[in-house]
PDB file of C-alpha atoms in Angstrom:
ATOM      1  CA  UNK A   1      20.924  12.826 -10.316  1.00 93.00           C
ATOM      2  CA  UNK A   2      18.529  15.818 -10.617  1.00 96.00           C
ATOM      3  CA  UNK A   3      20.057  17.748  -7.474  1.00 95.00           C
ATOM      4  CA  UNK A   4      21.316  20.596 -10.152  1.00 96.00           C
ATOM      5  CA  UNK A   5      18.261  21.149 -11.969  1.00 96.00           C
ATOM      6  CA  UNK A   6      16.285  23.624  -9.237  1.00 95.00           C
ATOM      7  CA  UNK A   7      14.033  25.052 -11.916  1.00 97.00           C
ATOM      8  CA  UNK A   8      12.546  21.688 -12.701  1.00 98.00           C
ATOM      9  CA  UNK A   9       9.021  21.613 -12.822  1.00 98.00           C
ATOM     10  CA  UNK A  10       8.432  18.448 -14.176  1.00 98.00           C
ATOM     11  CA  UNK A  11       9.577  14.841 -14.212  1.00 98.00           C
ATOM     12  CA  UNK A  12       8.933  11.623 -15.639  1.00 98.00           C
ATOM     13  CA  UNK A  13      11.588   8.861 -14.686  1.00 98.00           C
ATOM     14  CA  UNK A  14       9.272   5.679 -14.617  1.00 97.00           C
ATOM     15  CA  UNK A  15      10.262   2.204 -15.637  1.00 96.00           C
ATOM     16  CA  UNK A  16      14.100   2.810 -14.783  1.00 96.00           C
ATOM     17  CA  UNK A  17      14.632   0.084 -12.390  1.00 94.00           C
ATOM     18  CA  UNK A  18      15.578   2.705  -9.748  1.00 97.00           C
ATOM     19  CA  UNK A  19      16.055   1.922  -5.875  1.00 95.00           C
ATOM     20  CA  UNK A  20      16.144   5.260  -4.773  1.00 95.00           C
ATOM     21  CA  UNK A  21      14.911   8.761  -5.662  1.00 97.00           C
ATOM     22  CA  UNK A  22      15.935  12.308  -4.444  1.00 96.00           C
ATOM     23  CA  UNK A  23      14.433  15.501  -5.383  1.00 97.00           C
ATOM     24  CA  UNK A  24      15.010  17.579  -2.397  1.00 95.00           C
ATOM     25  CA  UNK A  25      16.468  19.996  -4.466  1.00 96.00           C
ATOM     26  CA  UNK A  26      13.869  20.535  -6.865  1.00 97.00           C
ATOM     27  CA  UNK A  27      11.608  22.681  -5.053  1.00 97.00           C
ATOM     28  CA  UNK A  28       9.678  23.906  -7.769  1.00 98.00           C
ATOM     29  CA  UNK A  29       8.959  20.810  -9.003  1.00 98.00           C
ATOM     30  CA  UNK A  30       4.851  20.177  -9.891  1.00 98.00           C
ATOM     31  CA  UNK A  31       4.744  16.629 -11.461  1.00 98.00           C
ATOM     32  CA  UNK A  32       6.420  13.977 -10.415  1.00 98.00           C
ATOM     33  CA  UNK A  33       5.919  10.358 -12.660  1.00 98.00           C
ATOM     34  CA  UNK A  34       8.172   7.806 -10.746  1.00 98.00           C
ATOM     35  CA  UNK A  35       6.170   4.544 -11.388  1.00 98.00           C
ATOM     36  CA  UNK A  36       6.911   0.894 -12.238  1.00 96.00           C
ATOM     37  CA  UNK A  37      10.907   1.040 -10.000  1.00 97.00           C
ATOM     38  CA  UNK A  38      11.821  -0.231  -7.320  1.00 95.00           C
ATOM     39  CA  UNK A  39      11.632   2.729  -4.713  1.00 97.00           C
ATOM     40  CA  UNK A  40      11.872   1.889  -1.688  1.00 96.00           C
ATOM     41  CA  UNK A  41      11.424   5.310   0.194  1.00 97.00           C
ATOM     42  CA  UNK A  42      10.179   8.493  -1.086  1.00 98.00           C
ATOM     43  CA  UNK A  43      10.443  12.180   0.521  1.00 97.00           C
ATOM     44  CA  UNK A  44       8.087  14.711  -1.264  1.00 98.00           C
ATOM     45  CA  UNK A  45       8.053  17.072   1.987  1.00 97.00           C
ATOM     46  CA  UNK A  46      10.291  19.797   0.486  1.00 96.00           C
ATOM     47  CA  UNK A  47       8.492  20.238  -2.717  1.00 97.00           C
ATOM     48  CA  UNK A  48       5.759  23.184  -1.829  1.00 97.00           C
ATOM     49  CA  UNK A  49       4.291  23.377  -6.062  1.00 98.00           C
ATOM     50  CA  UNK A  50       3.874  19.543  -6.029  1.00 98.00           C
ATOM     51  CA  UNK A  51       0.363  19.058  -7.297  1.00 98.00           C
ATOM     52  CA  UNK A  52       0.647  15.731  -9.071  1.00 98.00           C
ATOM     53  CA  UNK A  53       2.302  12.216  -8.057  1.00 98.00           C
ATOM     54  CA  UNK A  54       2.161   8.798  -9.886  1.00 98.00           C
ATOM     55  CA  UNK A  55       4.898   6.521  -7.761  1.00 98.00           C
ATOM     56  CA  UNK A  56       2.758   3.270  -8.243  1.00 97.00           C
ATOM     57  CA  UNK A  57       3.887   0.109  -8.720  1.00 95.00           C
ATOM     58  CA  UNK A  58       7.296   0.503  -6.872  1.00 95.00           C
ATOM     59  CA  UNK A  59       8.419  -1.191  -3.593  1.00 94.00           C
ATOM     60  CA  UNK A  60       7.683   1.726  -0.897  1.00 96.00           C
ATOM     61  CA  UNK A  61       7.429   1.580   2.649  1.00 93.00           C
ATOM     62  CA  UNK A  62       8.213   5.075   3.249  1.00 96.00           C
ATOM     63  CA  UNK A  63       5.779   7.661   1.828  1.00 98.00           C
ATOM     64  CA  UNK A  64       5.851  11.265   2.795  1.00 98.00           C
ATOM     65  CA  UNK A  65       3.192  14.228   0.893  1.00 98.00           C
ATOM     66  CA  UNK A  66       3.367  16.734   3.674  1.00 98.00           C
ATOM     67  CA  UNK A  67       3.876  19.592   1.657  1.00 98.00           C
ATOM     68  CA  UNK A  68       1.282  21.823   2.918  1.00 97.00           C
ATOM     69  CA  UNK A  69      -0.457  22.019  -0.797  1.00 97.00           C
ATOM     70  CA  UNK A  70      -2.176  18.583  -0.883  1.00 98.00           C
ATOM     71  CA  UNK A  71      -5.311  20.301  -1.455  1.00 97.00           C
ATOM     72  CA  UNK A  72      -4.264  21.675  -4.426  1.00 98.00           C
ATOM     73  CA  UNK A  73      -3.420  17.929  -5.941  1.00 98.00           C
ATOM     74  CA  UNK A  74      -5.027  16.862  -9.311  1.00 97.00           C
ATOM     75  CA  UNK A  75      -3.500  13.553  -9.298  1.00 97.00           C
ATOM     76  CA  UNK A  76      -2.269  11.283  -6.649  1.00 98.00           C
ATOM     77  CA  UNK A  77      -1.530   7.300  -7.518  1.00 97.00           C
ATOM     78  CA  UNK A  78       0.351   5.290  -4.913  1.00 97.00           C
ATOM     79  CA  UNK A  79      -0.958   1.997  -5.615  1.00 94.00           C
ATOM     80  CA  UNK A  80       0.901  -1.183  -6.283  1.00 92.00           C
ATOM     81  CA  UNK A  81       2.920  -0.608  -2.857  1.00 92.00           C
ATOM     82  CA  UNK A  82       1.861  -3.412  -0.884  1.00 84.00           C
ATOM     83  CA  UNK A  83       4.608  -2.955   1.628  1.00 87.00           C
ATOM     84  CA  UNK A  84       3.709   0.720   2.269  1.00 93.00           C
ATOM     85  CA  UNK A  85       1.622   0.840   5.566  1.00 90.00           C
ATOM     86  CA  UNK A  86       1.977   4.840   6.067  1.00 94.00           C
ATOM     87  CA  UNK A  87       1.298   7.487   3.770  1.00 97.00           C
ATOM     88  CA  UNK A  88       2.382  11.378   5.338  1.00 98.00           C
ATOM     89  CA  UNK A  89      -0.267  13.723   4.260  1.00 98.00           C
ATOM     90  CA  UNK A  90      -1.359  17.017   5.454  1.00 97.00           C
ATOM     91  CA  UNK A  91      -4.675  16.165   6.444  1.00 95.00           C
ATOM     92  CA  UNK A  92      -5.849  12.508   6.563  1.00 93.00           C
ATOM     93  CA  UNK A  93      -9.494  12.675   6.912  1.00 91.00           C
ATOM     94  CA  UNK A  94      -8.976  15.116   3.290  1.00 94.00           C
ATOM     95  CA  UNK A  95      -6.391  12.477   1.512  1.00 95.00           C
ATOM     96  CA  UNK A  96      -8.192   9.473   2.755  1.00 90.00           C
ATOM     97  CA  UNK A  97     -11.739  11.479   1.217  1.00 90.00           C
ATOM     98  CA  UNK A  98     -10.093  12.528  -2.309  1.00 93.00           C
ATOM     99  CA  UNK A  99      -7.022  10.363  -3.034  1.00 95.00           C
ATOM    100  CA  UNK A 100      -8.347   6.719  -3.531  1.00 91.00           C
ATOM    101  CA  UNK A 101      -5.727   5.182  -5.980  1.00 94.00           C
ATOM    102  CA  UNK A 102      -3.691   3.642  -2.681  1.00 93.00           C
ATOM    103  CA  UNK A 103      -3.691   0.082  -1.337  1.00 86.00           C
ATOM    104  CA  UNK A 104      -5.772  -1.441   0.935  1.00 76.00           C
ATOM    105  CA  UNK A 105      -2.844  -1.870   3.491  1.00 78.00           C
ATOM    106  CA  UNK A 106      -2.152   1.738   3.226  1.00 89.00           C
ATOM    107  CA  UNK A 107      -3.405   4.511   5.399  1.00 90.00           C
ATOM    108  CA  UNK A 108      -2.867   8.272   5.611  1.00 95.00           C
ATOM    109  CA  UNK A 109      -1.309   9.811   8.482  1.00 94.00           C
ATOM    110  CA  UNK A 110      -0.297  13.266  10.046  1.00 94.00           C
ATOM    111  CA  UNK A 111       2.174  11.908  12.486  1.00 94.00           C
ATOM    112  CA  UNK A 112       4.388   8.984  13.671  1.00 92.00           C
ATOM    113  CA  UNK A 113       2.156   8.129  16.533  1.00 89.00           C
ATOM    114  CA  UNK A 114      -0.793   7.583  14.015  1.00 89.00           C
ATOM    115  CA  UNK A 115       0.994   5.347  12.201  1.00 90.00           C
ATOM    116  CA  UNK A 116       2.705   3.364  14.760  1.00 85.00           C
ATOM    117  CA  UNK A 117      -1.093   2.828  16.460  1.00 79.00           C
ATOM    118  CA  UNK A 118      -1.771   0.866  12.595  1.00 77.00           C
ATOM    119  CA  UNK A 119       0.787  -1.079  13.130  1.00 74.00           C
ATOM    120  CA  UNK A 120       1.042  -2.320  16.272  1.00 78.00           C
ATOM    121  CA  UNK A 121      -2.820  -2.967  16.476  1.00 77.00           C
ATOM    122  CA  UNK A 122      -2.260  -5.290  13.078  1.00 78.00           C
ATOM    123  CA  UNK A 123       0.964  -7.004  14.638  1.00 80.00           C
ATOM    124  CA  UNK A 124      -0.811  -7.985  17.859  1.00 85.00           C
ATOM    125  CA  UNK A 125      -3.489  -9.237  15.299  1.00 87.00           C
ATOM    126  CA  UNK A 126      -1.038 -11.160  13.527  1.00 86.00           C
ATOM    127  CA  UNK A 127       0.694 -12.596  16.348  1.00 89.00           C
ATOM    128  CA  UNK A 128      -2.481 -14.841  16.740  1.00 92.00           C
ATOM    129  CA  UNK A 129      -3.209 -15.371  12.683  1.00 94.00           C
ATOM    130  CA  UNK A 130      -1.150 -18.187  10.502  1.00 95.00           C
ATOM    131  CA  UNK A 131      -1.055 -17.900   6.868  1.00 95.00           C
ATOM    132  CA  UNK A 132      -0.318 -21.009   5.204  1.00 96.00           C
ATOM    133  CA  UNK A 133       1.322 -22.636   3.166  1.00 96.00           C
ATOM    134  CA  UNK A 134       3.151 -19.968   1.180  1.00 95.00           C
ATOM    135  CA  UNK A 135       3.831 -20.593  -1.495  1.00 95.00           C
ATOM    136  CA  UNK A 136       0.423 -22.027  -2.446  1.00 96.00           C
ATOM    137  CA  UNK A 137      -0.952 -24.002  -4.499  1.00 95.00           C
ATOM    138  CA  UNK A 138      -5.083 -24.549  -4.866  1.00 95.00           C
ATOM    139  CA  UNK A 139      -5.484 -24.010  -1.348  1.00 96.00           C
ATOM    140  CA  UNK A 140      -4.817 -21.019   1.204  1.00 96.00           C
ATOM    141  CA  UNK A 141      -5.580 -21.986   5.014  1.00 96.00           C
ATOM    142  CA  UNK A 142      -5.920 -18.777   7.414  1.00 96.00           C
ATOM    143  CA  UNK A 143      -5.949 -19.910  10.801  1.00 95.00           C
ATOM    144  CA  UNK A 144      -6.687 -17.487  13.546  1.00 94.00           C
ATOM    145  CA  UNK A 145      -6.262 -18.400  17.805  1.00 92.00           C
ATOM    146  CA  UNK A 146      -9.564 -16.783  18.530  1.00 91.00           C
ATOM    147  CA  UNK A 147     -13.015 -17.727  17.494  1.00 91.00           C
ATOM    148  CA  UNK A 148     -13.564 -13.868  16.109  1.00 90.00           C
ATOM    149  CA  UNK A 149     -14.821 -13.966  12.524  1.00 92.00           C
ATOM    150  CA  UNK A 150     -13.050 -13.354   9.756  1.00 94.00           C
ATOM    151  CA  UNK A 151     -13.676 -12.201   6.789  1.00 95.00           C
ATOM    152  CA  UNK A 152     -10.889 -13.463   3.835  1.00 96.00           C
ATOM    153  CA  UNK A 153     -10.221 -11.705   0.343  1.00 93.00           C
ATOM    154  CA  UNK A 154      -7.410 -11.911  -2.098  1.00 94.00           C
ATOM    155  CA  UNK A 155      -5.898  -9.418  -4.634  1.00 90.00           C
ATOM    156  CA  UNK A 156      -3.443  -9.337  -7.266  1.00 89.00           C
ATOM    157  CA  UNK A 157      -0.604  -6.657  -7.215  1.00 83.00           C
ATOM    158  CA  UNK A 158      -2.420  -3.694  -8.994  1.00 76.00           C
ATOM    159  CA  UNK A 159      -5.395  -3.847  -6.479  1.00 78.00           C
ATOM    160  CA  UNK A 160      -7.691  -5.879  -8.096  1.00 87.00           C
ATOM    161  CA  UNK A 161     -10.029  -8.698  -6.055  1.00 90.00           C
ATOM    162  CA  UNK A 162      -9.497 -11.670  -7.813  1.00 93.00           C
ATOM    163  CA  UNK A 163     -11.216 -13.631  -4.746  1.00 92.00           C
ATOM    164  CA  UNK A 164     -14.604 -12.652  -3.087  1.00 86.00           C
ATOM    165  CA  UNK A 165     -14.963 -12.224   0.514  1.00 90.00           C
ATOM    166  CA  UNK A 166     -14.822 -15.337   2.503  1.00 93.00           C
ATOM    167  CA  UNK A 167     -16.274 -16.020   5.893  1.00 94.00           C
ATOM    168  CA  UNK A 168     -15.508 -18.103   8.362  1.00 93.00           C
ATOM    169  CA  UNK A 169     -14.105 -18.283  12.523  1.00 93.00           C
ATOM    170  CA  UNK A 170     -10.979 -19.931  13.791  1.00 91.00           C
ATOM    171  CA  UNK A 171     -10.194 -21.438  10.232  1.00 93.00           C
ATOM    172  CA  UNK A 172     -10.840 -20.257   6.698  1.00 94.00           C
ATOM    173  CA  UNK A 173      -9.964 -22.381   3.590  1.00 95.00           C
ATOM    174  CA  UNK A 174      -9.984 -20.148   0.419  1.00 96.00           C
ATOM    175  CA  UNK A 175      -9.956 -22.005  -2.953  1.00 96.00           C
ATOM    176  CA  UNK A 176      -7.619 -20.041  -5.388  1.00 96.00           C
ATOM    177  CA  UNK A 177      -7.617 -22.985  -7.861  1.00 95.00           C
ATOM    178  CA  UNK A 178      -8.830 -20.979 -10.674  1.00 93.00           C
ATOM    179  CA  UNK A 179      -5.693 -18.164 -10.243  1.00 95.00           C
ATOM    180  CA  UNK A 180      -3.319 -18.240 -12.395  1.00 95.00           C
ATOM    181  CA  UNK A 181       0.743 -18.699 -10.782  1.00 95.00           C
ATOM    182  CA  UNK A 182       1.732 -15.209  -9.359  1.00 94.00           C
ATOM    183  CA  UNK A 183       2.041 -12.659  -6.486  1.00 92.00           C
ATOM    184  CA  UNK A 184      -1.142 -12.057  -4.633  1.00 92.00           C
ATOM    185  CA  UNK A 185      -1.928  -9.836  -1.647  1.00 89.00           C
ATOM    186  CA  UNK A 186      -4.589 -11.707   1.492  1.00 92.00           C
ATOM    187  CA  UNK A 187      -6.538  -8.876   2.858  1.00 89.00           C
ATOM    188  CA  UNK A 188      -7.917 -10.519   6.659  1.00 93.00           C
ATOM    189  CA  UNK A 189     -10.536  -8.578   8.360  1.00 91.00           C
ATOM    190  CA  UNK A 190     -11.024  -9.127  12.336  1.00 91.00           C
ATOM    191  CA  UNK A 191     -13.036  -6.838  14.437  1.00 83.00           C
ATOM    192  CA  UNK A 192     -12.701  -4.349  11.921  1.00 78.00           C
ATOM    193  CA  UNK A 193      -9.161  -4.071  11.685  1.00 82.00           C
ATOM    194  CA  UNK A 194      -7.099  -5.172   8.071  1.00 83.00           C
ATOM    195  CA  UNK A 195      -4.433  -7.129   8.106  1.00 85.00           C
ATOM    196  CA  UNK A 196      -1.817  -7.993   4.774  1.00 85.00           C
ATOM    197  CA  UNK A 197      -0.075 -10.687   3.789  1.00 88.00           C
ATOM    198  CA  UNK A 198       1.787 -11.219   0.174  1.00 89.00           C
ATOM    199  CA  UNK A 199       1.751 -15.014  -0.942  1.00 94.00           C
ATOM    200  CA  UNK A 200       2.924 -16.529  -4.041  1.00 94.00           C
ATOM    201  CA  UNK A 201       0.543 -18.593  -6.085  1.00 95.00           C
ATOM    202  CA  UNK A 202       2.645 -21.868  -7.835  1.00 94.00           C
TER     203      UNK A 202
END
């Protein structure tokens, strides 16, 4: 609980195992190291000096940097969040131009519409795909309804491709024989739109 301390400027509070996070009250806070917990959601609107954020390598889905001094950042890091589909900055074409340490199922916004246009593009997209079976062994099998191409990669949690882009319509086998057991994020490109899923590799 850091609610008391208004004249803190800077904190470090990774690898704590913590679920939640609130520094609404620390207005004058400039560096905030939250990485490697188990955030879920993460409100940075109220903090105007805020000029440097590590919160990778938590479990967000909620993201929020609209503190009108994103410009003025000299470190952002929000990878590791596979979950988090929305990131609230002030200016999207800016964050999307400067701040590359995010996911590949992330995407800045400025408003709600914005990101609920993401989503429900990639769910109407993923009402047609099947992603199976999970968990996997040597094998993945995406499946799509539609004879669109696809276009198949895999990485591991920290953003890494551990499989090169495979090809194919209607039905894509991708070998991941030579991964070792673990979590793995399926990027799926159709008609230029991303879709995510998280599989475990036995």
């Amino acid at each position: 609980d850091v609610s008391q301390n208004t004249a803190l400027t800077y904190l470090d509070c990774g690898y704590n195992d913590l679920t939640s996070l609130d520094v609404s009250n620390n207005t004058a806070l400039e560096t905030l190291s939250c990485s490697w917990n188990n955030i879920v959601s993460l409100d940075l609107s109220m903090l105007p000096s805020l000029v440097s954020l590590d919160c990778n390598t938590n479990h967000l889905t909620d993201l929020n940097v609209q503190n009108g001094n994103n410009t003025n950042f000299t470190r952002f890091n929000a990878a590791g969040n596979p979950d988090l589909t929305c990131i609230f900055v002030d200016d999207a074409t800016w964050s999307t131009a400067n701040w590359t340490r995010i996911d590949n199922t992330s995407h800045f916004v400025e408003t709600q519409a914005q990101c609920d246009a993401y989503s429900s593009v990639e769910d109407m997209i993923k009402d047609e795909l099947q992603v199976y079976p999970n968990p996997v062994g040597n094998y993945l099998t995406v499946h799509y309804n539609y004879n669109d191409e696809m276009t198949v990669r895999v990485y591991n949690m920290v953003g890494q491709e551990v499989v090169k882009s495979v090809k194919g319509k209607a039905k894509v086998k991708v070998d991941l024989s030579q991964l070792p057991a673990a979590g793995y994020i399926v990027k799926i490109e159709i008609n230029n739109i991303n879709v995510y899923y998280n599989i475990i590799k036995e």
